[in-house]
Short mmCIF file of C-alpha atoms (C1' of nucleotides) in Angstrom, two decimals:
data_model
loop_
_atom_site.label_atom_id
_atom_site.label_comp_id
_atom_site.label_asym_id
_atom_site.label_seq_id
_atom_site.Cartn_x
_atom_site.Cartn_y
_atom_site.Cartn_z
CA MET U 11 -59.85 54.37 -43.65
CA HIS U 12 -61.91 54.55 -40.51
CA VAL U 13 -59.75 56.09 -37.82
CA ILE U 14 -60.06 54.84 -34.25
CA ALA U 15 -58.69 57.22 -31.64
CA VAL U 16 -57.92 55.63 -28.29
CA LEU U 17 -57.49 58.18 -25.53
CA ALA U 18 -54.58 57.67 -23.14
CA LEU U 19 -55.61 59.67 -20.11
CA ASP U 20 -53.34 59.87 -17.11
CA GLY U 21 -53.68 56.71 -15.02
CA VAL U 22 -55.17 54.81 -17.93
CA VAL U 23 -55.78 51.11 -17.34
CA GLY U 24 -53.34 49.36 -19.65
CA PHE U 25 -55.69 46.55 -20.51
CA ASP U 26 -58.52 48.91 -21.42
CA LEU U 27 -56.12 50.84 -23.62
CA THR U 28 -54.72 47.90 -25.50
CA VAL U 29 -57.90 45.87 -26.00
CA PRO U 30 -59.38 48.19 -28.62
CA CYS U 31 -55.96 48.53 -30.25
CA GLN U 32 -55.59 44.78 -30.46
CA VAL U 33 -59.13 44.04 -31.61
CA PHE U 34 -59.52 46.84 -34.14
CA GLY U 35 -55.91 46.47 -35.21
CA SER U 36 -56.45 42.77 -35.85
CA THR U 37 -59.51 43.33 -38.00
CA LEU U 38 -58.89 42.46 -41.63
CA LEU U 39 -61.30 42.85 -44.48
CA ALA U 40 -62.05 40.05 -46.89
CA ASP U 41 -59.20 41.19 -49.16
CA GLY U 42 -56.75 41.08 -46.26
CA ALA U 43 -56.47 44.85 -45.82
CA ARG U 44 -56.67 46.42 -42.38
CA ALA U 45 -60.13 47.67 -41.59
CA TYR U 46 -59.14 50.37 -39.12
CA ASP U 47 -56.39 52.87 -38.53
CA VAL U 48 -55.85 52.77 -34.77
CA ARG U 49 -54.16 55.69 -33.07
CA VAL U 50 -53.42 56.39 -29.42
CA HIS U 51 -53.89 60.01 -28.42
CA GLY U 52 -52.54 61.65 -25.29
CA SER U 53 -51.08 64.78 -23.79
CA SER U 54 -47.60 65.93 -24.70
CA SER U 55 -46.26 64.81 -21.33
CA PRO U 56 -45.99 61.09 -20.49
CA VAL U 57 -48.99 59.48 -18.85
CA LYS U 58 -49.03 56.84 -16.16
CA VAL U 59 -50.33 53.42 -17.18
CA THR U 60 -51.93 51.31 -14.47
CA ALA U 61 -53.37 47.89 -13.75
CA ALA U 62 -55.55 47.07 -10.77
CA GLY U 63 -54.61 50.41 -9.24
CA LEU U 64 -50.88 49.80 -9.58
CA GLU U 65 -48.74 52.15 -11.58
CA LEU U 66 -46.97 50.10 -14.22
CA TYR U 67 -45.01 52.47 -16.40
CA GLN U 68 -45.09 55.79 -18.17
CA MET U 69 -45.99 56.16 -21.77
CA SER U 70 -45.80 58.88 -24.37
CA THR U 71 -48.06 58.94 -27.40
CA SER U 72 -47.55 59.88 -31.00
CA TRP U 73 -50.90 61.60 -31.39
CA ARG U 74 -52.11 64.60 -29.44
CA MET U 75 -55.45 64.73 -27.74
CA GLU U 76 -56.72 67.57 -29.90
CA SER U 77 -56.40 65.61 -33.12
CA ALA U 78 -58.75 62.92 -31.84
CA ARG U 79 -61.53 65.21 -33.06
CA ARG U 80 -61.07 63.96 -36.57
CA ALA U 81 -61.45 60.26 -35.75
CA GLY U 82 -64.44 58.22 -36.83
CA THR U 83 -64.56 56.49 -33.48
CA ILE U 84 -63.17 57.56 -30.12
CA VAL U 85 -62.46 54.97 -27.46
CA VAL U 86 -62.27 56.04 -23.81
CA PRO U 87 -60.52 53.45 -21.62
CA GLY U 88 -60.91 53.41 -17.87
CA VAL U 89 -58.52 55.18 -15.55
CA ALA U 90 -57.28 54.18 -12.11
CA CYS U 91 -59.13 57.01 -10.36
CA PRO U 92 -62.31 57.53 -12.37
CA PHE U 93 -63.65 60.20 -10.01
CA ASP U 94 -60.72 62.55 -10.55
CA PRO U 95 -61.48 65.51 -12.79
CA ILE U 96 -60.75 64.96 -16.45
CA PRO U 97 -58.86 67.74 -18.27
CA ARG U 98 -61.23 70.25 -19.83
CA GLN U 99 -59.71 69.84 -23.26
CA THR U 100 -60.46 66.12 -23.25
CA LEU U 101 -64.06 66.74 -22.26
CA GLU U 102 -64.37 69.30 -25.05
CA VAL U 103 -63.07 66.83 -27.59
CA LEU U 104 -65.59 64.24 -26.46
CA ARG U 105 -68.51 66.64 -26.46
CA ALA U 106 -67.66 67.90 -29.91
CA ALA U 107 -67.33 64.35 -31.16
CA VAL U 108 -70.75 63.29 -29.98
CA ALA U 109 -72.25 66.54 -31.24
CA ASN U 110 -71.14 65.83 -34.77
CA GLY U 111 -72.08 62.17 -34.73
CA THR U 112 -68.71 60.58 -34.04
CA ARG U 113 -69.02 57.21 -32.40
CA VAL U 114 -67.74 57.09 -28.82
CA LEU U 115 -66.97 53.92 -26.86
CA SER U 116 -66.02 53.59 -23.25
CA ILE U 117 -64.48 50.62 -21.55
CA CYS U 118 -64.96 49.81 -17.90
CA THR U 119 -64.67 52.98 -15.82
CA GLY U 120 -64.24 55.06 -18.97
CA ALA U 121 -67.97 55.59 -18.55
CA PHE U 122 -67.16 58.01 -15.73
CA THR U 123 -65.19 60.13 -18.15
CA LEU U 124 -68.16 60.23 -20.50
CA GLY U 125 -70.31 61.06 -17.49
CA GLN U 126 -68.09 64.01 -16.62
CA ALA U 127 -68.48 65.23 -20.17
CA GLY U 128 -72.24 65.02 -19.72
CA LEU U 129 -72.51 62.63 -22.62
CA LEU U 130 -74.48 59.97 -20.81
CA ASP U 131 -77.35 62.17 -19.68
CA GLY U 132 -80.61 60.71 -20.89
CA ARG U 133 -78.85 57.63 -22.18
CA ARG U 134 -78.58 54.03 -21.17
CA ALA U 135 -75.11 53.00 -20.07
CA THR U 136 -73.11 50.49 -18.11
CA THR U 137 -69.74 50.19 -16.41
CA HIS U 138 -67.87 47.81 -14.17
CA TRP U 139 -70.45 46.25 -11.88
CA LEU U 140 -68.50 47.26 -8.78
CA ARG U 141 -68.84 50.89 -9.84
CA ALA U 142 -72.33 50.84 -11.29
CA ASP U 143 -73.95 52.32 -8.21
CA GLU U 144 -71.43 55.12 -8.15
CA LEU U 145 -72.01 55.88 -11.82
CA ALA U 146 -75.73 56.13 -11.22
CA ALA U 147 -75.21 58.29 -8.14
CA ARG U 148 -72.95 60.74 -9.93
CA ASN U 149 -75.07 60.87 -13.07
CA PRO U 150 -78.71 60.89 -12.02
CA GLU U 151 -79.81 61.45 -15.62
CA VAL U 152 -78.25 58.16 -16.72
CA CYS U 153 -80.06 54.85 -16.88
CA VAL U 154 -77.39 52.48 -15.62
CA ASP U 155 -77.74 48.79 -16.44
CA PRO U 156 -75.18 46.99 -14.28
CA SER U 157 -75.95 43.59 -15.72
CA ALA U 158 -75.27 44.37 -19.36
CA LEU U 159 -72.03 43.33 -20.99
CA PHE U 160 -72.23 46.48 -23.04
CA VAL U 161 -74.86 49.04 -23.89
CA GLY U 162 -75.27 51.15 -26.96
CA ASP U 163 -77.44 54.27 -27.08
CA GLY U 164 -77.21 56.26 -30.27
CA THR U 165 -73.54 56.71 -31.06
CA VAL U 166 -72.45 56.29 -27.43
CA PHE U 167 -71.43 52.80 -26.32
CA THR U 168 -70.34 51.79 -22.84
CA SER U 169 -69.00 48.45 -21.71
CA ALA U 170 -68.64 46.65 -18.42
CA GLY U 171 -65.44 45.73 -16.66
CA VAL U 172 -62.19 44.88 -18.41
CA ALA U 173 -62.87 41.91 -20.63
CA ALA U 174 -66.28 43.16 -21.73
CA GLY U 175 -64.37 45.74 -23.76
CA ILE U 176 -63.46 42.90 -26.09
CA ASP U 177 -67.11 42.04 -26.55
CA LEU U 178 -67.97 45.64 -27.33
CA CYS U 179 -65.15 46.05 -29.82
CA LEU U 180 -66.14 42.85 -31.59
CA HIS U 181 -69.72 44.08 -31.69
CA ILE U 182 -68.56 47.29 -33.37
CA VAL U 183 -66.58 45.29 -35.90
CA GLU U 184 -69.65 43.23 -36.64
CA MET U 185 -71.79 46.32 -37.11
CA ASP U 186 -69.23 47.85 -39.46
CA HIS U 187 -68.15 44.85 -41.46
CA GLY U 188 -70.50 41.95 -40.82
CA SER U 189 -70.34 38.75 -38.86
CA ALA U 190 -67.80 36.98 -41.02
CA VAL U 191 -65.15 39.67 -40.53
CA ALA U 192 -66.02 39.90 -36.85
CA ALA U 193 -65.79 36.15 -36.43
CA GLU U 194 -62.35 36.13 -38.04
CA THR U 195 -61.25 38.94 -35.74
CA ALA U 196 -62.56 37.03 -32.73
CA ARG U 197 -60.53 34.04 -33.81
CA ARG U 198 -57.42 36.14 -34.17
CA VAL U 199 -57.70 37.50 -30.66
CA VAL U 200 -58.91 34.14 -29.35
CA ALA U 201 -62.18 35.46 -28.05
CA SER U 202 -65.78 34.49 -28.52
CA LEU U 203 -67.73 36.65 -30.93
CA ARG U 204 -70.74 36.43 -28.68
CA ARG U 205 -70.40 35.50 -25.10
CA ASP U 206 -74.01 35.06 -24.29
CA GLY U 207 -77.47 34.41 -25.67
CA GLY U 208 -80.17 36.97 -26.06
CA GLN U 209 -81.50 38.40 -29.24
CA ALA U 210 -79.98 41.79 -28.64
CA GLN U 211 -76.33 41.98 -27.64
CA TYR U 212 -77.31 45.04 -25.70
CA ILE U 213 -78.95 42.93 -23.07
CA ASP U 214 -76.31 40.25 -22.92
CA ARG U 215 -75.34 39.29 -19.45
CA PRO U 216 -71.96 38.07 -18.34
CA LEU U 217 -72.12 34.56 -16.96
CA TYR U 218 -70.40 35.61 -13.78
CA ALA U 219 -72.97 38.29 -12.98
CA GLY U 220 -74.65 37.49 -9.73
CA THR U 221 -71.89 35.19 -8.53
CA ASP U 222 -71.87 37.16 -5.32
CA THR U 223 -75.56 36.56 -4.75
CA PRO U 224 -77.20 33.65 -2.98
CA LEU U 225 -77.79 32.20 -6.41
CA GLY U 226 -74.09 31.89 -7.22
CA PRO U 227 -73.69 28.17 -6.48
CA THR U 228 -76.97 27.42 -8.21
CA LEU U 229 -75.84 29.22 -11.36
CA GLY U 230 -72.63 27.23 -11.38
CA TRP U 231 -74.56 24.02 -10.94
CA LEU U 232 -76.90 25.01 -13.74
CA ALA U 233 -74.02 25.71 -16.08
CA GLU U 234 -72.47 22.33 -15.35
CA ASN U 235 -75.68 20.38 -15.74
CA LEU U 236 -77.34 22.26 -18.52
CA ALA U 237 -77.14 19.22 -20.77
CA ASP U 238 -79.62 17.39 -18.55
CA ALA U 239 -83.36 17.86 -18.47
CA ILE U 240 -83.87 20.29 -15.63
CA THR U 241 -87.17 21.49 -14.24
CA LEU U 242 -87.88 24.45 -12.06
CA LYS U 243 -88.38 22.08 -9.14
CA ASP U 244 -84.92 20.62 -9.66
CA ILE U 245 -83.35 24.05 -9.51
CA ALA U 246 -85.36 25.01 -6.46
CA ALA U 247 -84.36 21.78 -4.75
CA HIS U 248 -80.71 22.49 -5.43
CA ALA U 249 -81.03 25.98 -4.02
CA SER U 250 -83.02 24.64 -1.07
CA VAL U 251 -85.82 27.10 -1.51
CA SER U 252 -89.32 26.95 -2.86
CA VAL U 253 -90.06 27.39 -6.53
CA ARG U 254 -91.71 30.69 -5.76
CA THR U 255 -88.72 32.09 -3.94
CA LEU U 256 -86.39 30.84 -6.61
CA THR U 257 -88.19 32.65 -9.38
CA ARG U 258 -88.25 35.77 -7.26
CA ARG U 259 -84.51 35.64 -6.66
CA PHE U 260 -83.81 35.18 -10.32
CA HIS U 261 -85.77 38.28 -11.08
CA ARG U 262 -84.18 40.27 -8.30
CA ASP U 263 -80.58 39.23 -8.98
CA LEU U 264 -80.54 38.41 -12.67
CA GLY U 265 -83.53 40.30 -14.00
CA THR U 266 -84.92 37.24 -15.70
CA SER U 267 -86.77 34.02 -14.99
CA PRO U 268 -85.09 30.68 -14.28
CA SER U 269 -86.14 29.08 -17.53
CA GLN U 270 -85.07 32.09 -19.56
CA TRP U 271 -81.72 32.04 -17.85
CA LEU U 272 -81.36 28.34 -18.50
CA LEU U 273 -82.31 28.86 -22.11
CA SER U 274 -79.73 31.59 -22.53
CA ILE U 275 -76.86 29.51 -21.17
CA ARG U 276 -77.97 26.56 -23.28
CA ILE U 277 -77.93 28.72 -26.38
CA ARG U 278 -74.53 29.96 -25.33
CA ARG U 279 -73.25 26.41 -25.05
CA ALA U 280 -74.76 25.54 -28.41
CA ARG U 281 -72.99 28.52 -29.94
CA GLU U 282 -69.67 27.43 -28.53
CA LEU U 283 -70.14 23.93 -29.86
CA LEU U 284 -71.18 25.19 -33.27
CA GLU U 285 -68.23 27.55 -33.39
CA THR U 286 -65.53 25.20 -32.19
CA SER U 287 -66.59 21.66 -33.07
CA SER U 288 -67.89 19.77 -36.05
CA LEU U 289 -70.50 17.89 -34.07
CA SER U 290 -73.79 17.37 -35.82
CA VAL U 291 -76.64 19.67 -34.95
CA GLU U 292 -78.34 16.76 -33.22
CA GLN U 293 -75.27 16.21 -31.06
CA VAL U 294 -75.01 19.90 -30.33
CA ALA U 295 -78.68 19.93 -29.33
CA SER U 296 -78.21 17.00 -27.00
CA MET U 297 -75.07 18.38 -25.39
CA SER U 298 -76.61 21.77 -24.79
CA GLY U 299 -79.76 20.42 -23.18
CA PHE U 300 -82.23 20.63 -26.04
CA GLY U 301 -84.43 17.61 -26.49
CA SER U 302 -84.18 17.64 -30.24
CA ALA U 303 -82.52 19.39 -33.12
CA ALA U 304 -85.88 20.96 -33.88
CA ALA U 305 -86.09 22.44 -30.40
CA LEU U 306 -82.55 23.79 -30.71
CA ARG U 307 -83.30 25.28 -34.07
CA GLN U 308 -86.46 26.98 -32.88
CA HIS U 309 -84.79 28.62 -29.90
CA PHE U 310 -81.62 29.39 -31.80
CA VAL U 311 -83.49 31.32 -34.43
CA GLY U 312 -85.42 33.15 -31.74
CA GLN U 313 -82.38 34.12 -29.71
CA VAL U 314 -79.58 34.50 -32.21
CA GLY U 315 -81.49 35.40 -35.33
CA SER U 316 -80.12 32.68 -37.58
CA SER U 317 -80.35 28.92 -37.81
CA PRO U 318 -77.64 26.73 -36.24
CA GLN U 319 -76.25 25.74 -39.63
CA THR U 320 -76.19 29.29 -40.90
CA TYR U 321 -74.51 30.40 -37.72
CA ARG U 322 -71.83 27.74 -38.01
CA ARG U 323 -71.27 28.57 -41.65
CA SER U 324 -70.46 32.14 -40.74
CA PHE U 325 -67.62 30.78 -38.63
CA THR U 326 -66.23 28.26 -41.08
CA THR U 327 -66.40 29.97 -44.48
CA THR U 328 -65.82 33.45 -45.78
CA GLY U 329 -69.53 33.81 -46.41
CA ASP U 330 -71.48 36.33 -44.44
CA GLY U 331 -73.82 34.43 -42.19
CA ARG U 332 -76.31 37.20 -41.80
CA PRO U 333 -79.88 36.48 -42.85
"C1'" DA S 21 -100.97 24.42 -38.73
"C1'" DT S 22 -103.61 23.22 -34.71
"C1'" DA S 23 -104.76 21.12 -30.61
"C1'" DT S 24 -103.85 19.40 -26.12
"C1'" DT S 25 -101.32 18.73 -22.29
"C1'" DA S 26 -97.50 20.10 -19.15
"C1'" DA S 27 -94.57 23.63 -17.33
"C1'" DG S 28 -93.62 28.02 -16.01
"C1'" DC S 29 -94.75 32.69 -14.47
"C1'" DC S 30 -96.38 35.97 -11.19
"C1'" DG S 31 -99.94 38.58 -8.33
"C1'" DC S 32 -101.92 37.94 -4.05
"C1'" DC S 33 -101.93 36.86 0.71
"C1'" DA S 34 -100.88 34.43 4.90
"C1'" DT S 35 -96.79 33.14 7.44
"C1'" DT S 36 -92.20 33.44 9.32
"C1'" DA V 44 -92.64 47.10 11.34
"C1'" DA V 45 -90.31 45.48 7.42
"C1'" DA V 46 -88.69 42.03 4.59
"C1'" DA V 47 -88.33 37.43 2.93
"C1'" DT V 48 -90.78 33.21 2.19
"C1'" DG V 49 -93.95 29.73 0.29
"C1'" DG V 50 -98.44 28.11 -1.30
"C1'" DC V 51 -102.44 28.92 -4.29
"C1'" DG V 52 -104.67 29.92 -8.53
"C1'" DG V 53 -105.27 31.91 -12.88
"C1'" DC V 54 -103.09 32.91 -16.82
"C1'" DT V 55 -99.32 32.47 -20.47
"C1'" DT V 56 -95.88 29.89 -22.72
"C1'" DA V 57 -93.65 25.75 -24.42
"C1'" DA V 58 -93.53 20.71 -25.96
"C1'" DT V 59 -95.24 17.16 -28.67
#
DNA sequence: ATATTAAGCCGCCATT
DNA sequence: AAAATGGCGGCTTAAT
């Protein structure tokens, strides 16, 4: 069985530690067997477990750090003080793992640990958006994308703050076992298999990205009114700026154009409706701001890679919805 | 599938 | 002086 080794470093963020355990541990194959053997590896002495910088409790692990070498996948959760030096042995384990092709995931500030091991050099990566600048500053060889939910480059995957770890783990499940198994896992942990539109999950953006920008209120308004026909002028009027300035701000703060952003949140809404309701495709189209089922279908295929019906089927039957 | 409108995008430049 | 803004126009993209 594929072994997942989750590293419990001192000061580990409890949530980051347990998310991969919960997601991978909840993954069942079609025959009901567990898909992964999840193990938590740590030093022989107890480690501190934290949340939001607070020390919660101490924990001892059954598996030693050294034996993580033999895992198929290593998960590196964030720690409370990501700039503190990581023990040399841990860095060695990580370097050896990447060298022999073992898959390595980081969650939140776990990216700093990978950075200390030198594993991000020349790669694309992400981390918690509050720490993205620091990651880029400390690792000049790394291409940091602060707006991505998660980023994969070769066998090294990094994910953004806290909850994005769930998205990354589900993505891994989908890569390993297909969308049907991943969708079932998402249901078990009560998460969404895909949180956002975009044809590549690698460029998915969290909806709350940019909330701290001048566009924040406009994005909220867009999300609430996405079912209506909205033109660029409408958005600009709401933001009280010209169309030209609006498009510029979208590019600066979100890296995309207004209509592309609107399209992505409409697709996201359509996905939710397809996943969780039995509304007709026409109704889904209407409620997610598409003028017709044909328009929804066209964009859905372009963004998601499958038709609305096929996508829904992958959530409601055991069939694999992949094309 | 193709055509024909409308809408959106973005470089450029003057203005604030 | 530097940065943000907004209008114009040509070009691309989307809707029907």
